[in-house]
Amino acid sequence: MAVSVRFVGSGDSFGSGGRFQTCILVDGPSSRFAIDFGASSLIALTQQGIEHNSIDAIVLTHLHGDHCGGVPFLLIDAMLGAKRTRPLTIAGPRDLQRRMDVMREALFPGSKMMTPKFGLTWLEMQPGRPHEILDLIVTPQAARHTAETNPTAVRVEVGGKVVAYTGDTEWTDDVAKVAAGADLLIAESYFFDKPVKWHLNYHDIAERRDRLGARRVILTHMSREMLSHVDDVPDECAHDGLVVTV
Ligand SMILES: [Zn+2]
Ligand SMILES: [Zn+2]
């Protein structure tokens, strides 16, 4: 079964290259889900002609704003202008719901009075364990990134395919587990040369590429420095609006 993956946002936190923050939209046989949903994701989806009401689930890797900060905007629009009726599942790391409630109230003071008229399910996932979400099986693994974000990398089984995403992390054996045998590994490549604490750079992935066991690797979450090397590297690099079939 073909699974379609769209890089709605392929940028870093800071607008490098004019790119939107992380949002990866996946269409499986019977559901549409987003992996991460950065603060700019509603704008990116609208620009690409996609209704956010069509998303069945959101899977979040960690609690940095460039990966989850769009959720409060989506929820408030879903309750007001977009008048969502379709149920929505939001899955992510430990303490997800409490932290997202705090984020929503910080961005839209007073919005805690609003309650959705659609079914809203929060799922806090445990690293190392598979979780059934609609027709997906999502297995997060602990990542090595800012500890306060409860960071994970994720492996998603959908329609007989495996889509894996490193999230933001240094390389670890647990991150290698999400990549093993994946049909598509989406890997952070924050910098080209510069080693950065809590992130992957180009060489971290390139040196391991042949041993990863992933059929296809696409690099994303690129800084200005990495973007200046995109045309020189042999690897596939994401751009906003890129759609691939796995
Ligand atoms: Zn990030
Ligand atoms: Zn991060």
Tab-separated table of N, CA, C and O and ligand atoms in Angstrom, residues 62 64 66-67 145 168, ligand 2:
chain	number	residue	atom	x	y	z
A	62	HIS	N	8.600	16.077	20.575
A	62	HIS	CA	9.058	16.742	21.801
A	62	HIS	C	8.415	18.113	21.931
A	62	HIS	O	7.763	18.598	21.006
A	64	HIS	N	9.289	21.332	22.097
A	64	HIS	CA	9.819	22.625	21.646
A	64	HIS	C	8.799	23.241	20.687
A	64	HIS	O	8.164	22.517	19.907
A	66	ASP	N	8.954	24.796	17.913
A	66	ASP	CA	9.039	24.560	16.463
A	66	ASP	C	8.584	23.151	16.086
A	66	ASP	O	8.565	22.800	14.904
A	67	HIS	N	8.179	22.352	17.104
A	67	HIS	CA	7.661	21.001	16.836
A	67	HIS	C	6.233	20.799	17.339
A	67	HIS	O	5.567	19.849	16.910
A	145	HIS	N	18.216	15.216	23.737
A	145	HIS	CA	17.934	16.600	23.343
A	145	HIS	C	17.582	17.328	24.642
A	145	HIS	O	17.579	16.692	25.710
A	168	ASP	N	14.588	16.056	17.068
A	168	ASP	CA	15.843	16.749	17.376
A	168	ASP	C	16.598	15.895	18.386
A	168	ASP	O	16.070	15.612	19.465
B	2	ZN	ZN	13.998	20.721	19.749
